[in-house]
PQR file of N, CA, C, O and H, with PARSE charges and radii, in Angstrom:
ATOM      1  N   UNK A   1     -35.838  83.912 -15.972 -0.4000 1.5000
ATOM      2  CA  UNK A   1     -36.452  82.795 -16.666 -0.0000 2.0000
ATOM      3  C   UNK A   1     -37.140  83.309 -17.920  0.5500 1.7000
ATOM      4  O   UNK A   1     -37.955  84.228 -17.849 -0.5500 1.4000
ATOM      5  N   UNK A   2     -36.817  82.721 -19.069 -0.4000 1.5000
ATOM      6  CA  UNK A   2     -37.446  83.144 -20.316 -0.0000 2.0000
ATOM      7  C   UNK A   2     -38.462  82.091 -20.763  0.5500 1.7000
ATOM      8  O   UNK A   2     -38.304  80.896 -20.514 -0.5500 1.4000
ATOM      9  H   UNK A   2     -36.155  81.974 -19.126  0.4000 1.0000
ATOM     10  N   UNK A   3     -39.476  82.562 -21.410 -0.4000 1.5000
ATOM     11  CA  UNK A   3     -40.508  81.665 -21.916 -0.0000 2.0000
ATOM     12  C   UNK A   3     -40.407  81.657 -23.429  0.5500 1.7000
ATOM     13  O   UNK A   3     -40.518  82.703 -24.069 -0.5500 1.4000
ATOM     14  H   UNK A   3     -39.605  83.533 -21.612  0.4000 1.0000
ATOM     15  N   UNK A   4     -40.198  80.484 -24.004 -0.4000 1.5000
ATOM     16  CA  UNK A   4     -40.097  80.354 -25.455 -0.0000 2.0000
ATOM     17  C   UNK A   4     -41.493  80.423 -26.064  0.5500 1.7000
ATOM     18  O   UNK A   4     -42.451  79.872 -25.522 -0.5500 1.4000
ATOM     19  H   UNK A   4     -40.108  79.634 -23.484  0.4000 1.0000
ATOM     20  N   UNK A   5     -41.588  81.103 -27.186 -0.4000 1.5000
ATOM     21  CA  UNK A   5     -42.872  81.166 -27.877 -0.0000 2.0000
ATOM     22  C   UNK A   5     -42.811  80.281 -29.118  0.5500 1.7000
ATOM     23  O   UNK A   5     -41.735  79.958 -29.621 -0.5500 1.4000
ATOM     24  H   UNK A   5     -40.810  81.551 -27.626  0.4000 1.0000
ATOM     25  N   UNK A   6     -43.969  79.906 -29.588 -0.4000 1.5000
ATOM     26  CA  UNK A   6     -44.060  79.061 -30.777 -0.0000 2.0000
ATOM     27  C   UNK A   6     -44.147  79.908 -32.038  0.5500 1.7000
ATOM     28  O   UNK A   6     -44.594  81.054 -32.004 -0.5500 1.4000
ATOM     29  H   UNK A   6     -44.844  80.169 -29.180  0.4000 1.0000
ATOM     30  N   UNK A   7     -43.719  79.332 -33.134 -0.4000 1.5000
ATOM     31  CA  UNK A   7     -43.798  79.964 -34.450 -0.0000 2.0000
ATOM     32  C   UNK A   7     -45.245  80.338 -34.751  0.5500 1.7000
ATOM     33  O   UNK A   7     -46.149  79.519 -34.578 -0.5500 1.4000
ATOM     34  H   UNK A   7     -43.356  78.400 -33.162  0.4000 1.0000
ATOM     35  N   UNK A   8     -45.465  81.562 -35.197 -0.4000 1.5000
ATOM     36  CA  UNK A   8     -46.808  82.040 -35.520 -0.0000 2.0000
ATOM     37  C   UNK A   8     -47.368  81.392 -36.777  0.5500 1.7000
ATOM     38  O   UNK A   8     -48.573  81.468 -37.017 -0.5500 1.4000
ATOM     39  H   UNK A   8     -44.732  82.226 -35.338  0.4000 1.0000
ATOM     40  N   UNK A   9     -46.529  80.757 -37.582 -0.4000 1.5000
ATOM     41  CA  UNK A   9     -46.987  80.121 -38.815 -0.0000 2.0000
ATOM     42  C   UNK A   9     -47.340  78.655 -38.569  0.5500 1.7000
ATOM     43  O   UNK A   9     -48.471  78.242 -38.826 -0.5500 1.4000
ATOM     44  H   UNK A   9     -45.550  80.695 -37.387  0.4000 1.0000
ATOM     45  N   UNK A  10     -46.384  77.863 -38.074 -0.4000 1.5000
ATOM     46  CA  UNK A  10     -46.622  76.427 -37.918 -0.0000 2.0000
ATOM     47  C   UNK A  10     -47.096  76.039 -36.518  0.5500 1.7000
ATOM     48  O   UNK A  10     -47.670  74.967 -36.329 -0.5500 1.4000
ATOM     49  H   UNK A  10     -45.465  78.199 -37.865  0.4000 1.0000
ATOM     50  N   UNK A  11     -46.862  76.891 -35.564 -0.4000 1.5000
ATOM     51  CA  UNK A  11     -47.261  76.671 -34.168 -0.0000 2.0000
ATOM     52  C   UNK A  11     -46.732  75.364 -33.595  0.5500 1.7000
ATOM     53  O   UNK A  11     -47.348  74.784 -32.701 -0.5500 1.4000
ATOM     54  H   UNK A  11     -46.397  77.762 -35.718  0.4000 1.0000
ATOM     55  N   UNK A  12     -45.577  74.891 -34.109 -0.4000 1.5000
ATOM     56  CA  UNK A  12     -45.008  73.671 -33.555 -0.0000 2.0000
ATOM     57  C   UNK A  12     -43.539  73.813 -33.180  0.5500 1.7000
ATOM     58  O   UNK A  12     -43.066  73.121 -32.279 -0.5500 1.4000
ATOM     59  H   UNK A  12     -45.076  75.362 -34.835  0.4000 1.0000
ATOM     60  N   UNK A  13     -42.818  74.686 -33.845 -0.4000 1.5000
ATOM     61  CA  UNK A  13     -41.404  74.914 -33.535 -0.0000 2.0000
ATOM     62  C   UNK A  13     -41.241  76.205 -32.739  0.5500 1.7000
ATOM     63  O   UNK A  13     -42.126  77.060 -32.714 -0.5500 1.4000
ATOM     64  H   UNK A  13     -43.202  75.249 -34.577  0.4000 1.0000
ATOM     65  N   UNK A  14     -40.094  76.316 -32.095 -0.4000 1.5000
ATOM     66  CA  UNK A  14     -39.792  77.519 -31.329 -0.0000 2.0000
ATOM     67  C   UNK A  14     -39.549  78.708 -32.265  0.5500 1.7000
ATOM     68  O   UNK A  14     -38.880  78.579 -33.291 -0.5500 1.4000
ATOM     69  H   UNK A  14     -39.376  75.621 -32.116  0.4000 1.0000
ATOM     70  N   UNK A  15     -40.099  79.851 -31.898 -0.4000 1.5000
ATOM     71  CA  UNK A  15     -39.890  81.075 -32.683 -0.0000 2.0000
ATOM     72  C   UNK A  15     -38.483  81.588 -32.402  0.5500 1.7000
ATOM     73  O   UNK A  15     -38.162  81.964 -31.274 -0.5500 1.4000
ATOM     74  H   UNK A  15     -40.642  79.956 -31.065  0.4000 1.0000
ATOM     75  N   UNK A  16     -37.653  81.599 -33.428 -0.4000 1.5000
ATOM     76  CA  UNK A  16     -36.257  82.017 -33.294 -0.0000 2.0000
ATOM     77  C   UNK A  16     -35.975  83.357 -33.959  0.5500 1.7000
ATOM     78  O   UNK A  16     -34.939  83.972 -33.707 -0.5500 1.4000
ATOM     79  H   UNK A  16     -37.913  81.294 -34.344  0.4000 1.0000
ATOM     80  N   UNK A  17     -36.883  83.807 -34.799 -0.4000 1.5000
ATOM     81  CA  UNK A  17     -36.696  85.046 -35.559 -0.0000 2.0000
ATOM     82  C   UNK A  17     -37.938  85.917 -35.401  0.5500 1.7000
ATOM     83  O   UNK A  17     -38.998  85.439 -34.997 -0.5500 1.4000
ATOM     84  H   UNK A  17     -37.724  83.308 -35.004  0.4000 1.0000
ATOM     85  N   UNK A  18     -37.793  87.201 -35.726 -0.4000 1.5000
ATOM     86  CA  UNK A  18     -38.920  88.135 -35.693 -0.0000 2.0000
ATOM     87  C   UNK A  18     -39.025  88.814 -37.046  0.5500 1.7000
ATOM     88  O   UNK A  18     -38.044  89.359 -37.552 -0.5500 1.4000
ATOM     89  H   UNK A  18     -36.932  87.589 -36.055  0.4000 1.0000
ATOM     90  N   UNK A  19     -40.205  88.782 -37.627 -0.4000 1.5000
ATOM     91  CA  UNK A  19     -40.441  89.390 -38.932 -0.0000 2.0000
ATOM     92  C   UNK A  19     -40.300  90.909 -38.834  0.5500 1.7000
ATOM     93  O   UNK A  19     -40.864  91.532 -37.935 -0.5500 1.4000
ATOM     94  H   UNK A  19     -41.002  88.340 -37.216  0.4000 1.0000
ATOM     95  N   UNK A  20     -39.549  91.499 -39.757 -0.4000 1.5000
ATOM     96  CA  UNK A  20     -39.351  92.949 -39.783 -0.0000 2.0000
ATOM     97  C   UNK A  20     -40.620  93.700 -40.156  0.5500 1.7000
ATOM     98  O   UNK A  20     -40.749  94.885 -39.846 -0.5500 1.4000
ATOM     99  H   UNK A  20     -39.090  90.993 -40.487  0.4000 1.0000
ATOM    100  N   UNK A  21     -41.554  93.033 -40.814 -0.4000 1.5000
ATOM    101  CA  UNK A  21     -42.768  93.706 -41.283 -0.0000 2.0000
ATOM    102  C   UNK A  21     -43.916  93.616 -40.271  0.5500 1.7000
ATOM    103  O   UNK A  21     -44.498  94.632 -39.891 -0.5500 1.4000
ATOM    104  H   UNK A  21     -41.449  92.071 -41.065  0.4000 1.0000
ATOM    105  N   UNK A  22     -44.236  92.379 -39.838 -0.4000 1.5000
ATOM    106  CA  UNK A  22     -45.402  92.208 -38.963 -0.0000 2.0000
ATOM    107  C   UNK A  22     -45.044  92.030 -37.498  0.5500 1.7000
ATOM    108  O   UNK A  22     -45.905  92.174 -36.630 -0.5500 1.4000
ATOM    109  H   UNK A  22     -43.763  91.554 -40.147  0.4000 1.0000
ATOM    110  N   UNK A  23     -43.780  91.717 -37.209 -0.4000 1.5000
ATOM    111  CA  UNK A  23     -43.331  91.573 -35.830 -0.0000 2.0000
ATOM    112  C   UNK A  23     -43.632  90.232 -35.193  0.5500 1.7000
ATOM    113  O   UNK A  23     -43.353  90.032 -34.011 -0.5500 1.4000
ATOM    114  H   UNK A  23     -43.080  91.599 -37.914  0.4000 1.0000
ATOM    115  N   UNK A  24     -44.200  89.303 -35.962 -0.4000 1.5000
ATOM    116  CA  UNK A  24     -44.494  87.988 -35.394 -0.0000 2.0000
ATOM    117  C   UNK A  24     -43.219  87.179 -35.232  0.5500 1.7000
ATOM    118  O   UNK A  24     -42.269  87.338 -35.998 -0.5500 1.4000
ATOM    119  H   UNK A  24     -44.427  89.465 -36.922  0.4000 1.0000
ATOM    120  N   UNK A  25     -43.205  86.315 -34.232 -0.4000 1.5000
ATOM    121  CA  UNK A  25     -42.099  85.395 -34.021 -0.0000 2.0000
ATOM    122  C   UNK A  25     -42.319  84.154 -34.849  0.5500 1.7000
ATOM    123  O   UNK A  25     -43.401  83.568 -34.821 -0.5500 1.4000
ATOM    124  H   UNK A  25     -43.976  86.186 -33.610  0.4000 1.0000
ATOM    125  N   UNK A  26     -41.301  83.744 -35.589 -0.4000 1.5000
ATOM    126  CA  UNK A  26     -41.410  82.566 -36.441 -0.0000 2.0000
ATOM    127  C   UNK A  26     -40.155  81.707 -36.323  0.5500 1.7000
ATOM    128  O   UNK A  26     -39.096  82.188 -35.920 -0.5500 1.4000
ATOM    129  H   UNK A  26     -40.422  84.220 -35.613  0.4000 1.0000
ATOM    130  N   UNK A  27     -40.286  80.435 -36.677 -0.4000 1.5000
ATOM    131  CA  UNK A  27     -39.139  79.531 -36.677 -0.0000 2.0000
ATOM    132  C   UNK A  27     -38.267  79.823 -37.906  0.5500 1.7000
ATOM    133  O   UNK A  27     -38.668  80.557 -38.810 -0.5500 1.4000
ATOM    134  H   UNK A  27     -41.146  80.044 -37.004  0.4000 1.0000
ATOM    135  N   UNK A  28     -37.084  79.239 -37.916 -0.4000 1.5000
ATOM    136  CA  UNK A  28     -36.153  79.473 -39.020 -0.0000 2.0000
ATOM    137  C   UNK A  28     -36.721  78.986 -40.352  0.5500 1.7000
ATOM    138  O   UNK A  28     -36.418  79.561 -41.397 -0.5500 1.4000
ATOM    139  H   UNK A  28     -36.759  78.643 -37.182  0.4000 1.0000
ATOM    140  N   UNK A  29     -37.538  77.939 -40.327 -0.4000 1.5000
ATOM    141  CA  UNK A  29     -38.108  77.402 -41.564 -0.0000 2.0000
ATOM    142  C   UNK A  29     -39.120  78.360 -42.189  0.5500 1.7000
ATOM    143  O   UNK A  29     -39.316  78.336 -43.404 -0.5500 1.4000
ATOM    144  H   UNK A  29     -37.785  77.472 -39.478  0.4000 1.0000
ATOM    145  N   UNK A  30     -39.757  79.193 -41.392 -0.4000 1.5000
ATOM    146  CA  UNK A  30     -40.785  80.106 -41.899 -0.0000 2.0000
ATOM    147  C   UNK A  30     -40.296  81.554 -41.923  0.5500 1.7000
ATOM    148  O   UNK A  30     -41.096  82.485 -41.822 -0.5500 1.4000
ATOM    149  H   UNK A  30     -39.597  79.212 -40.405  0.4000 1.0000
ATOM    150  N   UNK A  31     -38.986  81.740 -42.057 -0.4000 1.5000
ATOM    151  CA  UNK A  31     -38.378  83.066 -42.097 -0.0000 2.0000
ATOM    152  C   UNK A  31     -37.438  83.148 -43.280  0.5500 1.7000
ATOM    153  O   UNK A  31     -36.644  82.236 -43.509 -0.5500 1.4000
ATOM    154  H   UNK A  31     -38.336  80.984 -42.139  0.4000 1.0000
ATOM    155  N   UNK A  32     -37.520  84.224 -44.028 -0.4000 1.5000
ATOM    156  CA  UNK A  32     -36.642  84.449 -45.173 -0.0000 2.0000
ATOM    157  C   UNK A  32     -35.536  85.396 -44.741  0.5500 1.7000
ATOM    158  O   UNK A  32     -35.752  86.603 -44.638 -0.5500 1.4000
ATOM    159  H   UNK A  32     -38.166  84.965 -43.842  0.4000 1.0000
ATOM    160  N   UNK A  33     -34.337  84.847 -44.483 -0.4000 1.5000
ATOM    161  CA  UNK A  33     -33.210  85.646 -44.009 -0.0000 2.0000
ATOM    162  C   UNK A  33     -32.829  86.755 -44.982  0.5500 1.7000
ATOM    163  O   UNK A  33     -32.415  87.835 -44.561 -0.5500 1.4000
ATOM    164  H   UNK A  33     -34.162  83.866 -44.566  0.4000 1.0000
ATOM    165  N   UNK A  34     -32.964  86.498 -46.266 -0.4000 1.5000
ATOM    166  CA  UNK A  34     -32.563  87.474 -47.278 -0.0000 2.0000
ATOM    167  C   UNK A  34     -33.394  88.749 -47.207  0.5500 1.7000
ATOM    168  O   UNK A  34     -32.894  89.834 -47.501 -0.5500 1.4000
ATOM    169  H   UNK A  34     -33.300  85.620 -46.608  0.4000 1.0000
ATOM    170  N   UNK A  35     -34.659  88.622 -46.817 -0.4000 1.5000
ATOM    171  CA  UNK A  35     -35.553  89.778 -46.795 -0.0000 2.0000
ATOM    172  C   UNK A  35     -35.955  90.198 -45.390  0.5500 1.7000
ATOM    173  O   UNK A  35     -36.534  91.270 -45.214 -0.5500 1.4000
ATOM    174  H   UNK A  35     -35.065  87.740 -46.577  0.4000 1.0000
ATOM    175  N   UNK A  36     -35.659  89.374 -44.380 -0.4000 1.5000
ATOM    176  CA  UNK A  36     -36.024  89.705 -43.014 -0.0000 2.0000
ATOM    177  C   UNK A  36     -37.514  89.606 -42.755  0.5500 1.7000
ATOM    178  O   UNK A  36     -38.046  90.284 -41.877 -0.5500 1.4000
ATOM    179  H   UNK A  36     -35.189  88.504 -44.523  0.4000 1.0000
ATOM    180  N   UNK A  37     -38.190  88.753 -43.528 -0.4000 1.5000
ATOM    181  CA  UNK A  37     -39.638  88.636 -43.428 -0.0000 2.0000
ATOM    182  C   UNK A  37     -40.047  87.199 -43.144  0.5500 1.7000
ATOM    183  O   UNK A  37     -39.360  86.254 -43.532 -0.5500 1.4000
ATOM    184  H   UNK A  37     -37.757  88.203 -44.242  0.4000 1.0000
ATOM    185  N   UNK A  38     -41.190  87.050 -42.454 -0.4000 1.5000
ATOM    186  CA  UNK A  38     -41.773  85.717 -42.344 -0.0000 2.0000
ATOM    187  C   UNK A  38     -42.285  85.353 -43.737  0.5500 1.7000
ATOM    188  O   UNK A  38     -42.462  86.227 -44.586 -0.5500 1.4000
ATOM    189  H   UNK A  38     -41.748  87.818 -42.140  0.4000 1.0000
ATOM    190  N   UNK A  39     -42.519  84.085 -43.964 -0.4000 1.5000
ATOM    191  CA  UNK A  39     -42.946  83.672 -45.303 -0.0000 2.0000
ATOM    192  C   UNK A  39     -44.311  84.226 -45.683  0.5500 1.7000
ATOM    193  O   UNK A  39     -44.566  84.469 -46.863 -0.5500 1.4000
ATOM    194  H   UNK A  39     -42.375  83.375 -43.274  0.4000 1.0000
ATOM    195  N   UNK A  40     -45.195  84.430 -44.706 -0.4000 1.5000
ATOM    196  CA  UNK A  40     -46.493  85.033 -45.015 -0.0000 2.0000
ATOM    197  C   UNK A  40     -46.314  86.449 -45.564  0.5500 1.7000
ATOM    198  O   UNK A  40     -46.917  86.806 -46.575 -0.5500 1.4000
ATOM    199  H   UNK A  40     -44.988  84.232 -43.748  0.4000 1.0000
ATOM    200  N   UNK A  41     -45.491  87.247 -44.902 -0.4000 1.5000
ATOM    201  CA  UNK A  41     -45.261  88.623 -45.369 -0.0000 2.0000
ATOM    202  C   UNK A  41     -44.478  88.639 -46.672  0.5500 1.7000
ATOM    203  O   UNK A  41     -44.758  89.453 -47.552 -0.5500 1.4000
ATOM    204  H   UNK A  41     -45.001  86.957 -44.080  0.4000 1.0000
ATOM    205  N   UNK A  42     -43.506  87.756 -46.805 -0.4000 1.5000
ATOM    206  CA  UNK A  42     -42.738  87.677 -48.044 -0.0000 2.0000
ATOM    207  C   UNK A  42     -43.613  87.334 -49.223  0.5500 1.7000
ATOM    208  O   UNK A  42     -43.446  87.898 -50.304 -0.5500 1.4000
ATOM    209  H   UNK A  42     -43.278  87.094 -46.091  0.4000 1.0000
ATOM    210  N   UNK A  43     -44.539  86.421 -49.035 -0.4000 1.5000
ATOM    211  CA  UNK A  43     -45.449  86.034 -50.114 -0.0000 2.0000
ATOM    212  C   UNK A  43     -46.434  87.142 -50.433  0.5500 1.7000
ATOM    213  O   UNK A  43     -46.721  87.388 -51.605 -0.5500 1.4000
ATOM    214  H   UNK A  43     -44.673  85.962 -48.156  0.4000 1.0000
ATOM    215  N   UNK A  44     -46.960  87.816 -49.418 -0.4000 1.5000
ATOM    216  CA  UNK A  44     -47.936  88.881 -49.680 -0.0000 2.0000
ATOM    217  C   UNK A  44     -47.277  90.122 -50.251  0.5500 1.7000
ATOM    218  O   UNK A  44     -47.921  90.894 -50.961 -0.5500 1.4000
ATOM    219  H   UNK A  44     -46.727  87.616 -48.466  0.4000 1.0000
ATOM    220  N   UNK A  45     -45.991  90.325 -49.948 -0.4000 1.5000
ATOM    221  CA  UNK A  45     -45.277  91.486 -50.465 -0.0000 2.0000
ATOM    222  C   UNK A  45     -44.680  91.216 -51.840  0.5500 1.7000
ATOM    223  O   UNK A  45     -44.199  92.133 -52.507 -0.5500 1.4000
ATOM    224  H   UNK A  45     -45.468  89.698 -49.371  0.4000 1.0000
ATOM    225  N   UNK A  46     -44.714  89.946 -52.264 -0.4000 1.5000
ATOM    226  CA  UNK A  46     -44.104  89.608 -53.550 -0.0000 2.0000
ATOM    227  C   UNK A  46     -42.621  89.877 -53.513  0.5500 1.7000
ATOM    228  O   UNK A  46     -42.067  90.454 -54.449 -0.5500 1.4000
ATOM    229  H   UNK A  46     -45.105  89.201 -51.723  0.4000 1.0000
ATOM    230  N   UNK A  47     -41.971  89.467 -52.442 -0.4000 1.5000
ATOM    231  CA  UNK A  47     -40.568  89.778 -52.221 -0.0000 2.0000
ATOM    232  C   UNK A  47     -39.639  89.168 -53.247  0.5500 1.7000
ATOM    233  O   UNK A  47     -38.461  89.520 -53.306 -0.5500 1.4000
ATOM    234  H   UNK A  47     -42.421  88.998 -51.682  0.4000 1.0000
ATOM    235  N   UNK A  48     -40.152  88.262 -54.053 -0.4000 1.5000
ATOM    236  CA  UNK A  48     -39.296  87.610 -55.027 -0.0000 2.0000
ATOM    237  C   UNK A  48     -38.611  86.395 -54.454  0.5500 1.7000
ATOM    238  O   UNK A  48     -37.785  85.781 -55.129 -0.5500 1.4000
ATOM    239  H   UNK A  48     -41.109  87.976 -54.005  0.4000 1.0000
ATOM    240  N   UNK A  49     -38.930  86.030 -53.226 -0.4000 1.5000
ATOM    241  CA  UNK A  49     -38.327  84.843 -52.648 -0.0000 2.0000
ATOM    242  C   UNK A  49     -38.858  83.618 -53.386  0.5500 1.7000
ATOM    243  O   UNK A  49     -40.011  83.606 -53.817 -0.5500 1.4000
ATOM    244  H   UNK A  49     -39.601  86.528 -52.677  0.4000 1.0000
ATOM    245  N   UNK A  50     -38.024  82.586 -53.534 -0.4000 1.5000
ATOM    246  CA  UNK A  50     -38.442  81.408 -54.291 -0.0000 2.0000
ATOM    247  C   UNK A  50     -39.779  80.868 -53.825  0.5500 1.7000
ATOM    248  O   UNK A  50     -40.017  80.689 -52.631 -0.5500 1.4000
ATOM    249  H   UNK A  50     -37.087  82.596 -53.183  0.4000 1.0000
ATOM    250  N   UNK A  51     -40.648  80.613 -54.794 -0.4000 1.5000
ATOM    251  CA  UNK A  51     -41.955  80.059 -54.514 -0.0000 2.0000
ATOM    252  C   UNK A  51     -43.016  81.081 -54.200  0.5500 1.7000
ATOM    253  O   UNK A  51     -44.180  80.716 -54.037 -0.5500 1.4000
ATOM    254  H   UNK A  51     -40.455  80.759 -55.764  0.4000 1.0000
ATOM    255  N   UNK A  52     -42.662  82.348 -54.109 -0.4000 1.5000
ATOM    256  CA  UNK A  52     -43.629  83.402 -53.824 -0.0000 2.0000
ATOM    257  C   UNK A  52     -44.447  83.741 -55.052  0.5500 1.7000
ATOM    258  O   UNK A  52     -44.227  83.169 -56.119 -0.5500 1.4000
ATOM    259  H   UNK A  52     -41.717  82.645 -54.242  0.4000 1.0000
ATOM    260  N   UNK A  53     -45.398  84.673 -54.916 -0.4000 1.5000
ATOM    261  CA  UNK A  53     -46.272  84.997 -56.042 -0.0000 2.0000
ATOM    262  C   UNK A  53     -45.553  85.580 -57.240  0.5500 1.7000
ATOM    263  O   UNK A  53     -46.037  85.464 -58.366 -0.5500 1.4000
ATOM    264  H   UNK A  53     -45.576  85.138 -54.049  0.4000 1.0000
ATOM    265  N   UNK A  54     -44.407  86.205 -57.022 -0.4000 1.5000
ATOM    266  CA  UNK A  54     -43.673  86.738 -58.160 -0.0000 2.0000
ATOM    267  C   UNK A  54     -42.684  85.713 -58.705  0.5500 1.7000
ATOM    268  O   UNK A  54     -41.898  86.013 -59.603 -0.5500 1.4000
ATOM    269  H   UNK A  54     -44.014  86.300 -56.108  0.4000 1.0000
ATOM    270  N   UNK A  55     -42.731  84.492 -58.153 -0.4000 1.5000
ATOM    271  CA  UNK A  55     -41.835  83.424 -58.570 -0.0000 2.0000
ATOM    272  C   UNK A  55     -42.609  82.112 -58.664  0.5500 1.7000
ATOM    273  O   UNK A  55     -42.340  81.183 -57.903 -0.5500 1.4000
ATOM    274  H   UNK A  55     -43.370  84.248 -57.423  0.4000 1.0000
ATOM    275  N   UNK A  56     -43.566  82.024 -59.584 -0.4000 1.5000
ATOM    276  CA  UNK A  56     -44.436  80.860 -59.637 -0.0000 2.0000
ATOM    277  C   UNK A  56     -43.730  79.549 -59.943  0.5500 1.7000
ATOM    278  O   UNK A  56     -44.237  78.488 -59.577 -0.5500 1.4000
ATOM    279  H   UNK A  56     -43.785  82.779 -60.202  0.4000 1.0000
ATOM    280  N   UNK A  57     -42.569  79.589 -60.606 -0.4000 1.5000
ATOM    281  CA  UNK A  57     -41.882  78.345 -60.918 -0.0000 2.0000
ATOM    282  C   UNK A  57     -40.867  77.947 -59.858  0.5500 1.7000
ATOM    283  O   UNK A  57     -40.248  76.889 -59.966 -0.5500 1.4000
ATOM    284  H   UNK A  57     -42.157  80.450 -60.903  0.4000 1.0000
ATOM    285  N   UNK A  58     -40.682  78.788 -58.818 -0.4000 1.5000
ATOM    286  CA  UNK A  58     -39.818  78.453 -57.701 -0.0000 2.0000
ATOM    287  C   UNK A  58     -38.335  78.508 -57.985  0.5500 1.7000
ATOM    288  O   UNK A  58     -37.545  77.938 -57.232 -0.5500 1.4000
ATOM    289  H   UNK A  58     -41.185  79.648 -58.730  0.4000 1.0000
ATOM    290  N   UNK A  59     -37.933  79.180 -59.056 -0.4000 1.5000
ATOM    291  CA  UNK A  59     -36.516  79.228 -59.409 -0.0000 2.0000
ATOM    292  C   UNK A  59     -35.778  80.394 -58.778  0.5500 1.7000
ATOM    293  O   UNK A  59     -34.548  80.412 -58.762 -0.5500 1.4000
ATOM    294  H   UNK A  59     -38.574  79.643 -59.667  0.4000 1.0000
ATOM    295  N   UNK A  60     -36.509  81.365 -58.259 -0.4000 1.5000
ATOM    296  CA  UNK A  60     -35.857  82.551 -57.724 -0.0000 2.0000
ATOM    297  C   UNK A  60     -35.548  83.582 -58.799  0.5500 1.7000
ATOM    298  O   UNK A  60     -34.983  84.636 -58.506 -0.5500 1.4000
ATOM    299  H   UNK A  60     -37.508  81.351 -58.272  0.4000 1.0000
ATOM    300  N   UNK A  61     -35.913  83.287 -60.031 -0.4000 1.5000
ATOM    301  CA  UNK A  61     -35.667  84.215 -61.141 -0.0000 2.0000
ATOM    302  C   UNK A  61     -36.985  84.834 -61.552  0.5500 1.7000
ATOM    303  O   UNK A  61     -37.998  84.142 -61.650 -0.5500 1.4000
ATOM    304  H   UNK A  61     -36.372  82.431 -60.269  0.4000 1.0000
ATOM    305  N   UNK A  62     -36.975  86.131 -61.791 -0.4000 1.5000
ATOM    306  CA  UNK A  62     -38.196  86.797 -62.233 -0.0000 2.0000
ATOM    307  C   UNK A  62     -38.193  87.074 -63.727  0.5500 1.7000
ATOM    308  O   UNK A  62     -39.120  87.695 -64.246 -0.5500 1.4000
ATOM    309  H   UNK A  62     -36.152  86.693 -61.711  0.4000 1.0000
ATOM    310  N   UNK A  63     -37.146  86.613 -64.427 -0.4000 1.5000
ATOM    311  CA  UNK A  63     -37.060  86.880 -65.862 -0.0000 2.0000
ATOM    312  C   UNK A  63     -37.459  85.668 -66.712  0.5500 1.7000
ATOM    313  O   UNK A  63     -37.362  85.704 -67.938 -0.5500 1.4000
ATOM    314  H   UNK A  63     -36.393  86.109 -64.004  0.4000 1.0000
ATOM    315  N   UNK A  64     -37.900  84.615 -66.060 -0.4000 1.5000
ATOM    316  CA  UNK A  64     -38.290  83.404 -66.788 -0.0000 2.0000
ATOM    317  C   UNK A  64     -39.486  83.730 -67.673  0.5500 1.7000
ATOM    318  O   UNK A  64     -40.497  84.249 -67.200 -0.5500 1.4000
ATOM    319  H   UNK A  64     -37.978  84.586 -65.064  0.4000 1.0000
ATOM    320  N   UNK A  65     -39.365  83.423 -68.944 -0.4000 1.5000
ATOM    321  CA  UNK A  65     -40.452  83.640 -69.871 -0.0000 2.0000
ATOM    322  C   UNK A  65     -40.513  85.036 -70.458  0.5500 1.7000
ATOM    323  O   UNK A  65     -41.358  85.312 -71.310 -0.5500 1.4000
ATOM    324  H   UNK A  65     -38.544  83.001 -69.329  0.4000 1.0000
ATOM    325  N   UNK A  66     -39.622  85.931 -70.011 -0.4000 1.5000
ATOM    326  CA  UNK A  66     -39.622  87.284 -70.571 -0.0000 2.0000
ATOM    327  C   UNK A  66     -39.125  87.240 -72.002  0.5500 1.7000
ATOM    328  O   UNK A  66     -38.166  86.540 -72.328 -0.5500 1.4000
ATOM    329  H   UNK A  66     -38.936  85.707 -69.319  0.4000 1.0000
ATOM    330  N   UNK A  67     -39.784  87.986 -72.829 -0.4000 1.5000
ATOM    331  CA  UNK A  67     -39.419  88.056 -74.231 -0.0000 2.0000
ATOM    332  C   UNK A  67     -38.304  89.072 -74.411  0.5500 1.7000
ATOM    333  O   UNK A  67     -38.382  90.188 -73.897 -0.5500 1.4000
ATOM    334  H   UNK A  67     -40.563  88.555 -72.564  0.4000 1.0000
ATOM    335  N   UNK A  68     -37.280  88.688 -75.132 -0.4000 1.5000
ATOM    336  CA  UNK A  68     -36.167  89.588 -75.414 -0.0000 2.0000
ATOM    337  C   UNK A  68     -36.469  90.356 -76.677  0.5500 1.7000
ATOM    338  O   UNK A  68     -36.796  89.760 -77.704 -0.5500 1.4000
ATOM    339  H   UNK A  68     -37.217  87.781 -75.550  0.4000 1.0000
ATOM    340  N   UNK A  69     -36.365  91.677 -76.617 -0.4000 1.5000
ATOM    341  CA  UNK A  69     -36.614  92.504 -77.798 -0.0000 2.0000
ATOM    342  C   UNK A  69     -35.322  93.187 -78.206  0.5500 1.7000
ATOM    343  O   UNK A  69     -34.584  93.706 -77.368 -0.5500 1.4000
ATOM    344  H   UNK A  69     -36.100  92.161 -75.783  0.4000 1.0000
ATOM    345  N   UNK A  70     -35.063  93.178 -79.485 -0.4000 1.5000
ATOM    346  CA  UNK A  70     -33.840  93.804 -80.010 -0.0000 2.0000
ATOM    347  C   UNK A  70     -34.178  95.066 -80.752  0.5500 1.7000
ATOM    348  O   UNK A  70     -33.284  95.737 -81.268 -0.5500 1.4000
ATOM    349  H   UNK A  70     -35.662  92.756 -80.166  0.4000 1.0000
TER
END
């Protein structure tokens, strides 16, 4: 018999994934498959995932606003 645990972020959905950094169980909505991190760790690590601290405009691009020099 297995006991399902709740997502450590939202505490309402079943934890289906485990963060590679902190080891917490999180639901699919609070897990970044590309980086293997929960959204809390992805945001604190500046993983570049859309909407994170290194992506303030949410586009997934880190070159927005960079000045091109010739």
